PDB file of C-alpha atoms in Angstrom:
ATOM      1  CA  MET A   5      -0.368  -0.116   0.242  1.00 35.00           C
ATOM      2  CA  SER A   6       1.752   3.321  -0.903  1.00 37.00           C
ATOM      3  CA  THR A   7       2.274   5.518   1.631  1.00 38.00           C
ATOM      4  CA  THR A   8       2.247   8.820  -0.041  1.00 41.00           C
ATOM      5  CA  ASN A   9       0.282  11.647   1.218  1.00 43.00           C
ATOM      6  CA  SER A  10      -0.433  14.418  -1.050  1.00 47.00           C
ATOM      7  CA  TYR A  11      -2.518  16.458   2.298  1.00 47.00           C
ATOM      8  CA  PRO A  12      -0.164  18.445   4.453  1.00 54.00           C
ATOM      9  CA  LYS A  13       0.757  17.786   7.763  1.00 72.00           C
ATOM     10  CA  TRP A  14      -2.557  18.735  10.129  1.00 89.00           C
ATOM     11  CA  PRO A  15      -1.566  22.084  11.483  1.00 96.00           C
ATOM     12  CA  THR A  16      -1.727  22.519  15.113  1.00 97.00           C
ATOM     13  CA  PHE A  17      -3.852  24.769  17.750  1.00 98.00           C
ATOM     14  CA  VAL A  18      -1.610  24.816  21.076  1.00 99.00           C
ATOM     15  CA  LEU A  19      -3.557  25.561  24.406  1.00 99.00           C
ATOM     16  CA  PHE A  20      -0.250  26.920  26.811  1.00 99.00           C
ATOM     17  CA  GLY A  21      -1.201  27.393  30.544  1.00 99.00           C
ATOM     18  CA  ASP A  22      -2.002  26.101  33.625  1.00 98.00           C
ATOM     19  CA  SER A  23      -4.525  24.059  35.350  1.00 97.00           C
ATOM     20  CA  ILE A  24      -7.472  25.569  33.303  1.00 98.00           C
ATOM     21  CA  THR A  25      -5.677  24.553  30.512  1.00 98.00           C
ATOM     22  CA  GLN A  26      -5.351  21.487  31.368  1.00 98.00           C
ATOM     23  CA  TYR A  27      -8.934  20.673  32.340  1.00 98.00           C
ATOM     24  CA  SER A  28     -10.138  22.439  29.617  1.00 98.00           C
ATOM     25  CA  PHE A  29     -11.102  19.002  28.067  1.00 98.00           C
ATOM     26  CA  SER A  30     -12.920  17.956  31.257  1.00 96.00           C
ATOM     27  CA  GLU A  31     -16.341  17.820  31.727  1.00 95.00           C
ATOM     28  CA  ASP A  32     -16.933  21.265  33.490  1.00 93.00           C
ATOM     29  CA  GLY A  33     -13.544  23.291  31.580  1.00 93.00           C
ATOM     30  CA  CYS A  34     -14.901  21.657  28.030  1.00 96.00           C
ATOM     31  CA  TRP A  35     -13.339  25.294  26.374  1.00 98.00           C
ATOM     32  CA  GLY A  36     -10.511  22.980  24.599  1.00 98.00           C
ATOM     33  CA  ALA A  37     -13.106  20.140  23.901  1.00 98.00           C
ATOM     34  CA  LEU A  38     -15.319  23.157  22.462  1.00 98.00           C
ATOM     35  CA  LEU A  39     -12.515  24.254  20.466  1.00 98.00           C
ATOM     36  CA  THR A  40     -11.786  20.427  19.164  1.00 98.00           C
ATOM     37  CA  ASP A  41     -15.232  20.041  17.770  1.00 98.00           C
ATOM     38  CA  HIS A  42     -14.931  23.432  16.389  1.00 98.00           C
ATOM     39  CA  LEU A  43     -12.001  22.464  14.418  1.00 98.00           C
ATOM     40  CA  GLN A  44     -12.359  18.923  13.658  1.00 95.00           C
ATOM     41  CA  ARG A  45     -10.157  17.966  10.449  1.00 94.00           C
ATOM     42  CA  LYS A  46      -8.997  21.304  10.271  1.00 94.00           C
ATOM     43  CA  CYS A  47      -6.482  21.200  13.193  1.00 95.00           C
ATOM     44  CA  ASP A  48      -5.374  19.095  16.130  1.00 97.00           C
ATOM     45  CA  VAL A  49      -5.521  20.665  19.006  1.00 98.00           C
ATOM     46  CA  LEU A  50      -2.883  20.179  21.527  1.00 98.00           C
ATOM     47  CA  ASN A  51      -3.822  20.489  25.351  1.00 99.00           C
ATOM     48  CA  ARG A  52      -0.053  21.975  26.541  1.00 99.00           C
ATOM     49  CA  GLY A  53      -1.997  23.345  30.078  1.00 98.00           C
ATOM     50  CA  PHE A  54       0.160  22.335  32.996  1.00 98.00           C
ATOM     51  CA  SER A  55      -1.949  22.245  36.903  1.00 97.00           C
ATOM     52  CA  GLY A  56      -0.122  25.224  38.989  1.00 97.00           C
ATOM     53  CA  TYR A  57       2.615  26.415  37.336  1.00 98.00           C
ATOM     54  CA  ASN A  58       3.308  30.187  36.720  1.00 99.00           C
ATOM     55  CA  SER A  59       5.026  32.156  33.980  1.00 99.00           C
ATOM     56  CA  ARG A  60       8.044  31.488  35.557  1.00 99.00           C
ATOM     57  CA  TRP A  61       7.669  28.471  34.847  1.00 99.00           C
ATOM     58  CA  CYS A  62       6.515  28.022  31.459  1.00 99.00           C
ATOM     59  CA  LYS A  63       8.650  30.322  30.004  1.00 99.00           C
ATOM     60  CA  ILE A  64      11.730  27.969  30.995  1.00 99.00           C
ATOM     61  CA  MET A  65       9.553  24.606  29.155  1.00 98.00           C
ATOM     62  CA  LEU A  66       7.792  26.530  26.507  1.00 98.00           C
ATOM     63  CA  PRO A  67      11.222  26.044  23.838  1.00 98.00           C
ATOM     64  CA  LYS A  68      10.698  22.556  24.733  1.00 98.00           C
ATOM     65  CA  ILE A  69       6.784  22.480  24.210  1.00 98.00           C
ATOM     66  CA  ILE A  70       6.946  24.619  21.017  1.00 98.00           C
ATOM     67  CA  THR A  71      10.735  24.530  19.307  1.00 98.00           C
ATOM     68  CA  ALA A  72      11.225  26.223  15.403  1.00 97.00           C
ATOM     69  CA  ASP A  73      10.505  22.834  13.615  1.00 96.00           C
ATOM     70  CA  THR A  74       7.207  22.023  15.368  1.00 96.00           C
ATOM     71  CA  ALA A  75       6.112  25.935  14.950  1.00 97.00           C
ATOM     72  CA  LYS A  76       5.507  26.202  11.242  1.00 95.00           C
ATOM     73  CA  ASN A  77       3.106  23.978  11.347  1.00 95.00           C
ATOM     74  CA  VAL A  78       1.406  26.049  13.852  1.00 98.00           C
ATOM     75  CA  ALA A  79      -2.457  27.529  13.070  1.00 98.00           C
ATOM     76  CA  GLY A  80      -2.460  29.063  16.583  1.00 98.00           C
ATOM     77  CA  VAL A  81      -1.221  29.826  20.218  1.00 99.00           C
ATOM     78  CA  THR A  82      -3.539  30.571  23.650  1.00 99.00           C
ATOM     79  CA  LEU A  83      -1.469  31.657  26.320  1.00 99.00           C
ATOM     80  CA  PHE A  84      -3.592  31.211  29.568  1.00 99.00           C
ATOM     81  CA  LEU A  85      -1.729  32.483  32.636  1.00 99.00           C
ATOM     82  CA  GLY A  86      -1.897  34.692  35.704  1.00 98.00           C
ATOM     83  CA  ALA A  87      -4.795  32.550  38.342  1.00 96.00           C
ATOM     84  CA  ASN A  88      -1.459  31.249  40.156  1.00 97.00           C
ATOM     85  CA  ASP A  89       0.575  34.008  39.867  1.00 98.00           C
ATOM     86  CA  SER A  90      -1.459  36.204  41.337  1.00 97.00           C
ATOM     87  CA  ASN A  91      -1.244  34.686  44.839  1.00 94.00           C
ATOM     88  CA  ALA A  92       0.794  36.492  47.556  1.00 93.00           C
ATOM     89  CA  GLY A  93       3.878  35.924  47.940  1.00 93.00           C
ATOM     90  CA  ASP A  94       3.573  36.204  51.613  1.00 92.00           C
ATOM     91  CA  THR A  95       1.148  32.769  52.368  1.00 92.00           C
ATOM     92  CA  ASN A  96       2.370  31.380  48.457  1.00 93.00           C
ATOM     93  CA  PRO A  97       6.160  32.116  47.725  1.00 95.00           C
ATOM     94  CA  ARG A  98       6.003  28.587  45.600  1.00 96.00           C
ATOM     95  CA  GLN A  99       3.134  29.633  43.083  1.00 96.00           C
ATOM     96  CA  HIS A 100       3.452  33.790  42.937  1.00 97.00           C
ATOM     97  CA  VAL A 101       5.228  36.014  41.033  1.00 98.00           C
ATOM     98  CA  PRO A 102       5.821  39.649  41.041  1.00 98.00           C
ATOM     99  CA  LEU A 103       3.185  41.632  39.073  1.00 98.00           C
ATOM    100  CA  SER A 104       6.006  43.166  36.975  1.00 98.00           C
ATOM    101  CA  GLU A 105       8.087  40.198  36.252  1.00 99.00           C
ATOM    102  CA  PHE A 106       4.374  37.989  35.429  1.00 99.00           C
ATOM    103  CA  LYS A 107       4.422  40.944  32.352  1.00 99.00           C
ATOM    104  CA  GLN A 108       7.653  40.290  31.217  1.00 99.00           C
ATOM    105  CA  ASN A 109       7.184  36.864  31.405  1.00 99.00           C
ATOM    106  CA  MET A 110       4.289  37.044  29.142  1.00 99.00           C
ATOM    107  CA  ALA A 111       6.264  39.380  27.084  1.00 99.00           C
ATOM    108  CA  ASP A 112       9.509  36.755  26.689  1.00 99.00           C
ATOM    109  CA  ILE A 113       6.495  34.036  25.768  1.00 99.00           C
ATOM    110  CA  ILE A 114       5.421  36.433  23.462  1.00 99.00           C
ATOM    111  CA  GLU A 115       8.766  37.064  21.365  1.00 99.00           C
ATOM    112  CA  TYR A 116       9.984  33.609  22.045  1.00 99.00           C
ATOM    113  CA  LEU A 117       6.822  32.379  19.913  1.00 99.00           C
ATOM    114  CA  GLN A 118       7.536  35.287  16.938  1.00 99.00           C
ATOM    115  CA  SER A 119      11.411  34.041  17.323  1.00 99.00           C
ATOM    116  CA  VAL A 120      10.732  30.578  16.172  1.00 98.00           C
ATOM    117  CA  GLY A 121       8.099  31.667  13.679  1.00 98.00           C
ATOM    118  CA  ILE A 122       4.631  32.104  14.679  1.00 98.00           C
ATOM    119  CA  ALA A 123       3.264  35.568  13.909  1.00 98.00           C
ATOM    120  CA  ARG A 124       1.770  37.915  16.363  1.00 98.00           C
ATOM    121  CA  GLU A 125      -1.441  37.358  14.210  1.00 98.00           C
ATOM    122  CA  LYS A 126      -1.279  33.644  15.454  1.00 99.00           C
ATOM    123  CA  ILE A 127      -0.913  34.232  19.383  1.00 99.00           C
ATOM    124  CA  ILE A 128      -4.134  35.205  21.610  1.00 99.00           C
ATOM    125  CA  MET A 129      -3.480  35.846  25.334  1.00 99.00           C
ATOM    126  CA  ILE A 130      -5.979  35.121  28.029  1.00 99.00           C
ATOM    127  CA  SER A 131      -6.901  37.097  30.721  1.00 99.00           C
ATOM    128  CA  PRO A 132      -7.125  35.031  34.457  1.00 98.00           C
ATOM    129  CA  PRO A 133     -10.731  34.514  34.702  1.00 97.00           C
ATOM    130  CA  ALA A 134     -12.372  36.754  37.911  1.00 96.00           C
ATOM    131  CA  TYR A 135     -12.385  34.755  41.146  1.00 93.00           C
ATOM    132  CA  ASN A 136     -14.646  34.473  43.807  1.00 92.00           C
ATOM    133  CA  ILE A 137     -12.876  34.697  47.178  1.00 89.00           C
ATOM    134  CA  ASP A 138     -15.991  33.244  49.428  1.00 88.00           C
ATOM    135  CA  ALA A 139     -16.182  29.920  47.280  1.00 87.00           C
ATOM    136  CA  TRP A 140     -12.001  29.545  46.669  1.00 86.00           C
ATOM    137  CA  ARG A 141     -11.785  29.690  50.106  1.00 85.00           C
ATOM    138  CA  VAL A 142     -14.001  26.495  50.843  1.00 88.00           C
ATOM    139  CA  GLU A 143     -12.029  24.512  49.281  1.00 82.00           C
ATOM    140  CA  CYS A 144      -8.606  25.958  50.552  1.00 81.00           C
ATOM    141  CA  ASP A 145     -10.070  25.290  53.971  1.00 84.00           C
ATOM    142  CA  LYS A 146     -10.892  21.603  52.898  1.00 85.00           C
ATOM    143  CA  LYS A 147      -7.431  20.544  51.872  1.00 84.00           C
ATOM    144  CA  GLY A 148      -5.924  22.491  55.086  1.00 84.00           C
ATOM    145  CA  LYS A 149      -4.185  25.724  53.128  1.00 84.00           C
ATOM    146  CA  PRO A 150      -4.678  28.976  53.667  1.00 82.00           C
ATOM    147  CA  CYS A 151      -6.510  31.018  51.037  1.00 84.00           C
ATOM    148  CA  SER A 152      -3.915  33.033  49.292  1.00 86.00           C
ATOM    149  CA  LYS A 153      -5.539  34.903  46.464  1.00 88.00           C
ATOM    150  CA  THR A 154      -7.917  38.351  46.514  1.00 91.00           C
ATOM    151  CA  ALA A 155     -10.043  39.270  43.879  1.00 91.00           C
ATOM    152  CA  GLU A 156      -7.885  42.780  43.659  1.00 93.00           C
ATOM    153  CA  ASN A 157      -5.003  41.249  42.797  1.00 95.00           C
ATOM    154  CA  THR A 158      -6.358  38.740  40.198  1.00 96.00           C
ATOM    155  CA  GLN A 159      -7.986  42.045  38.531  1.00 97.00           C
ATOM    156  CA  LYS A 160      -4.233  43.697  38.507  1.00 98.00           C
ATOM    157  CA  TYR A 161      -2.997  40.661  36.457  1.00 98.00           C
ATOM    158  CA  ALA A 162      -5.510  40.697  34.172  1.00 98.00           C
ATOM    159  CA  ALA A 163      -5.229  44.472  33.655  1.00 99.00           C
ATOM    160  CA  SER A 164      -1.708  43.837  32.987  1.00 99.00           C
ATOM    161  CA  CYS A 165      -2.769  40.885  30.412  1.00 99.00           C
ATOM    162  CA  VAL A 166      -5.076  43.278  28.188  1.00 99.00           C
ATOM    163  CA  GLU A 167      -2.278  46.001  28.695  1.00 99.00           C
ATOM    164  CA  LEU A 168       0.612  43.673  26.904  1.00 99.00           C
ATOM    165  CA  CYS A 169      -1.678  42.483  24.546  1.00 99.00           C
ATOM    166  CA  LYS A 170      -1.778  46.239  23.057  1.00 98.00           C
ATOM    167  CA  GLU A 171       1.869  46.868  23.396  1.00 99.00           C
ATOM    168  CA  THR A 172       2.539  44.121  21.279  1.00 98.00           C
ATOM    169  CA  GLY A 173      -0.133  43.670  18.884  1.00 98.00           C
ATOM    170  CA  ILE A 174      -1.414  40.039  19.655  1.00 99.00           C
ATOM    171  CA  TRP A 175      -5.386  39.275  20.677  1.00 99.00           C
ATOM    172  CA  SER A 176      -6.410  40.059  23.403  1.00 99.00           C
ATOM    173  CA  VAL A 177      -9.675  37.845  25.352  1.00 99.00           C
ATOM    174  CA  ASP A 178     -10.496  39.487  28.662  1.00 99.00           C
ATOM    175  CA  LEU A 179     -12.091  36.981  30.536  1.00 98.00           C
ATOM    176  CA  HIS A 180     -12.014  38.803  33.504  1.00 98.00           C
ATOM    177  CA  SER A 181     -13.826  41.492  32.354  1.00 98.00           C
ATOM    178  CA  GLU A 182     -16.158  39.565  29.958  1.00 98.00           C
ATOM    179  CA  MET A 183     -17.082  37.104  33.297  1.00 98.00           C
ATOM    180  CA  LEU A 184     -18.006  40.635  35.432  1.00 98.00           C
ATOM    181  CA  LYS A 185     -20.533  41.433  32.898  1.00 98.00           C
ATOM    182  CA  ASN A 186     -23.093  38.776  34.172  1.00 96.00           C
ATOM    183  CA  GLU A 187     -24.826  39.201  36.511  1.00 96.00           C
ATOM    184  CA  ASN A 188     -24.301  35.103  37.810  1.00 95.00           C
ATOM    185  CA  TRP A 189     -20.237  35.761  37.079  1.00 97.00           C
ATOM    186  CA  LYS A 190     -20.143  33.641  40.126  1.00 96.00           C
ATOM    187  CA  GLU A 191     -21.583  30.258  38.197  1.00 97.00           C
ATOM    188  CA  MET A 192     -18.915  30.216  36.201  1.00 97.00           C
ATOM    189  CA  LEU A 193     -16.604  28.574  38.546  1.00 96.00           C
ATOM    190  CA  ASN A 194     -17.122  25.754  39.624  1.00 94.00           C
ATOM    191  CA  ASP A 195     -14.594  26.208  42.805  1.00 91.00           C
ATOM    192  CA  GLY A 196     -14.126  30.020  43.053  1.00 84.00           C
ATOM    193  CA  LEU A 197     -11.202  29.466  40.758  1.00 90.00           C
ATOM    194  CA  HIS A 198     -11.462  26.867  37.433  1.00 95.00           C
ATOM    195  CA  LEU A 199     -14.205  27.393  34.801  1.00 97.00           C
ATOM    196  CA  SER A 200     -17.615  25.522  35.388  1.00 97.00           C
ATOM    197  CA  THR A 201     -19.409  24.151  31.528  1.00 98.00           C
ATOM    198  CA  ILE A 202     -20.966  27.932  31.910  1.00 98.00           C
ATOM    199  CA  GLY A 203     -17.552  29.871  32.332  1.00 97.00           C
ATOM    200  CA  SER A 204     -16.234  27.583  29.466  1.00 98.00           C
ATOM    201  CA  ARG A 205     -18.676  28.253  27.255  1.00 98.00           C
ATOM    202  CA  LEU A 206     -18.068  31.728  27.548  1.00 98.00           C
ATOM    203  CA  LEU A 207     -14.588  31.562  27.078  1.00 98.00           C
ATOM    204  CA  PHE A 208     -15.097  29.313  23.843  1.00 99.00           C
ATOM    205  CA  LYS A 209     -17.647  32.197  22.717  1.00 99.00           C
ATOM    206  CA  LEU A 210     -14.795  34.944  23.211  1.00 99.00           C
ATOM    207  CA  LEU A 211     -12.703  32.540  21.639  1.00 99.00           C
ATOM    208  CA  GLN A 212     -14.262  31.145  18.625  1.00 99.00           C
ATOM    209  CA  PRO A 213     -14.811  34.648  15.846  1.00 99.00           C
ATOM    210  CA  ILE A 214     -10.888  34.830  16.591  1.00 99.00           C
ATOM    211  CA  VAL A 215      -9.960  31.344  15.824  1.00 98.00           C
ATOM    212  CA  ASP A 216     -12.229  31.746  13.085  1.00 98.00           C
ATOM    213  CA  LYS A 217     -10.268  34.086  11.101  1.00 98.00           C
ATOM    214  CA  LEU A 218      -6.817  32.491  11.357  1.00 98.00           C
ATOM    215  CA  THR A 219      -8.672  29.193  10.472  1.00 97.00           C
ATOM    216  CA  SER A 220     -10.804  30.000   7.408  1.00 94.00           C
ATOM    217  CA  GLY A 221      -7.867  29.545   5.076  1.00 92.00           C
ATOM    218  CA  LEU A 222      -7.311  25.713   6.466  1.00 93.00           C
ATOM    219  CA  PRO A 223      -8.946  22.979   4.535  1.00 89.00           C
ATOM    220  CA  MET A 224     -11.090  20.197   5.974  1.00 88.00           C
ATOM    221  CA  ASN A 225      -8.256  17.507   5.951  1.00 86.00           C
ATOM    222  CA  TYR A 226      -9.991  14.948   3.204  1.00 87.00           C
ATOM    223  CA  PRO A 227     -13.033  14.540   1.083  1.00 86.00           C
ATOM    224  CA  LEU A 228     -16.962  14.026   2.960  1.00 90.00           C
ATOM    225  CA  TRP A 229     -17.596  10.451   2.010  1.00 89.00           C
ATOM    226  CA  ASP A 230     -19.714  11.466  -0.601  1.00 91.00           C
ATOM    227  CA  GLU A 231     -17.167  13.220  -2.775  1.00 91.00           C
ATOM    228  CA  VAL A 232     -15.091   9.765  -2.438  1.00 90.00           C
ATOM    229  CA  ASP A 233     -14.627   7.825  -5.591  1.00 85.00           C
ATOM    230  CA  TYR A 234     -16.170   4.573  -4.109  1.00 88.00           C
ATOM    231  CA  GLU A 235     -14.940   2.576  -7.695  1.00 89.00           C
ATOM    232  CA  ASN A 236     -11.259   3.731  -7.332  1.00 90.00           C
ATOM    233  CA  PRO A 237     -11.169   5.763  -3.255  1.00 92.00           C
ATOM    234  CA  ASN A 238      -7.287   5.448  -3.664  1.00 89.00           C
ATOM    235  CA  SER A 239      -7.482   8.300  -6.146  1.00 87.00           C
ATOM    236  CA  SER A 240      -9.830  10.458  -3.644  1.00 87.00           C
ATOM    237  CA  LEU A 241      -7.519   9.333  -0.479  1.00 87.00           C
ATOM    238  CA  GLN A 242      -3.687   9.939  -1.576  1.00 79.00           C
TER     239      GLN A 242
END
């Protein structure tokens, strides 16, 4: 059987971030799964989310995740960090990253992506979501850990993301502000921090028009079943 294939490698859409990205294929945090369904037969959506990680660690890891070689096939990248960086330094020094360093780390990540050939038009930054301190405190109490976040601090990190997007010319999805436009925004979180199904659907709704612009020129891989030459399928499926 011939292994020759005239179709190009399937483009990839990379989701890079922390737990909200790692859980994006779960039942609640389903925004990655929704995106995958939306891009079926056009792109492979790669989940590169790391629970608990901050921008400092992710900046170190990124060159091992997206290389100059793999970047050639990237149709788009989402950057979704800040939820862990915004922890208070006195109660959670392991995850905390100062605001100024966070912004610089994100700028460095953007610069790296561009250095390996990913145009800024393909980069989407998502701000950390709004934060429900009451619900998250309950989760922290269950685990016997201090609640090291505040809504005010989270807002500063979200605003920093929006500001950086304006400075660098990449796409911005201000999830934090968009959530707070809704009276039921607390229902968009399943534990005060991570997205519920409602929150995940909002994020997908915000991402979809951008993703559509980035992938509008990509063909669906392989013909529809009723377009295959059933008498000579090799001619259709090379």
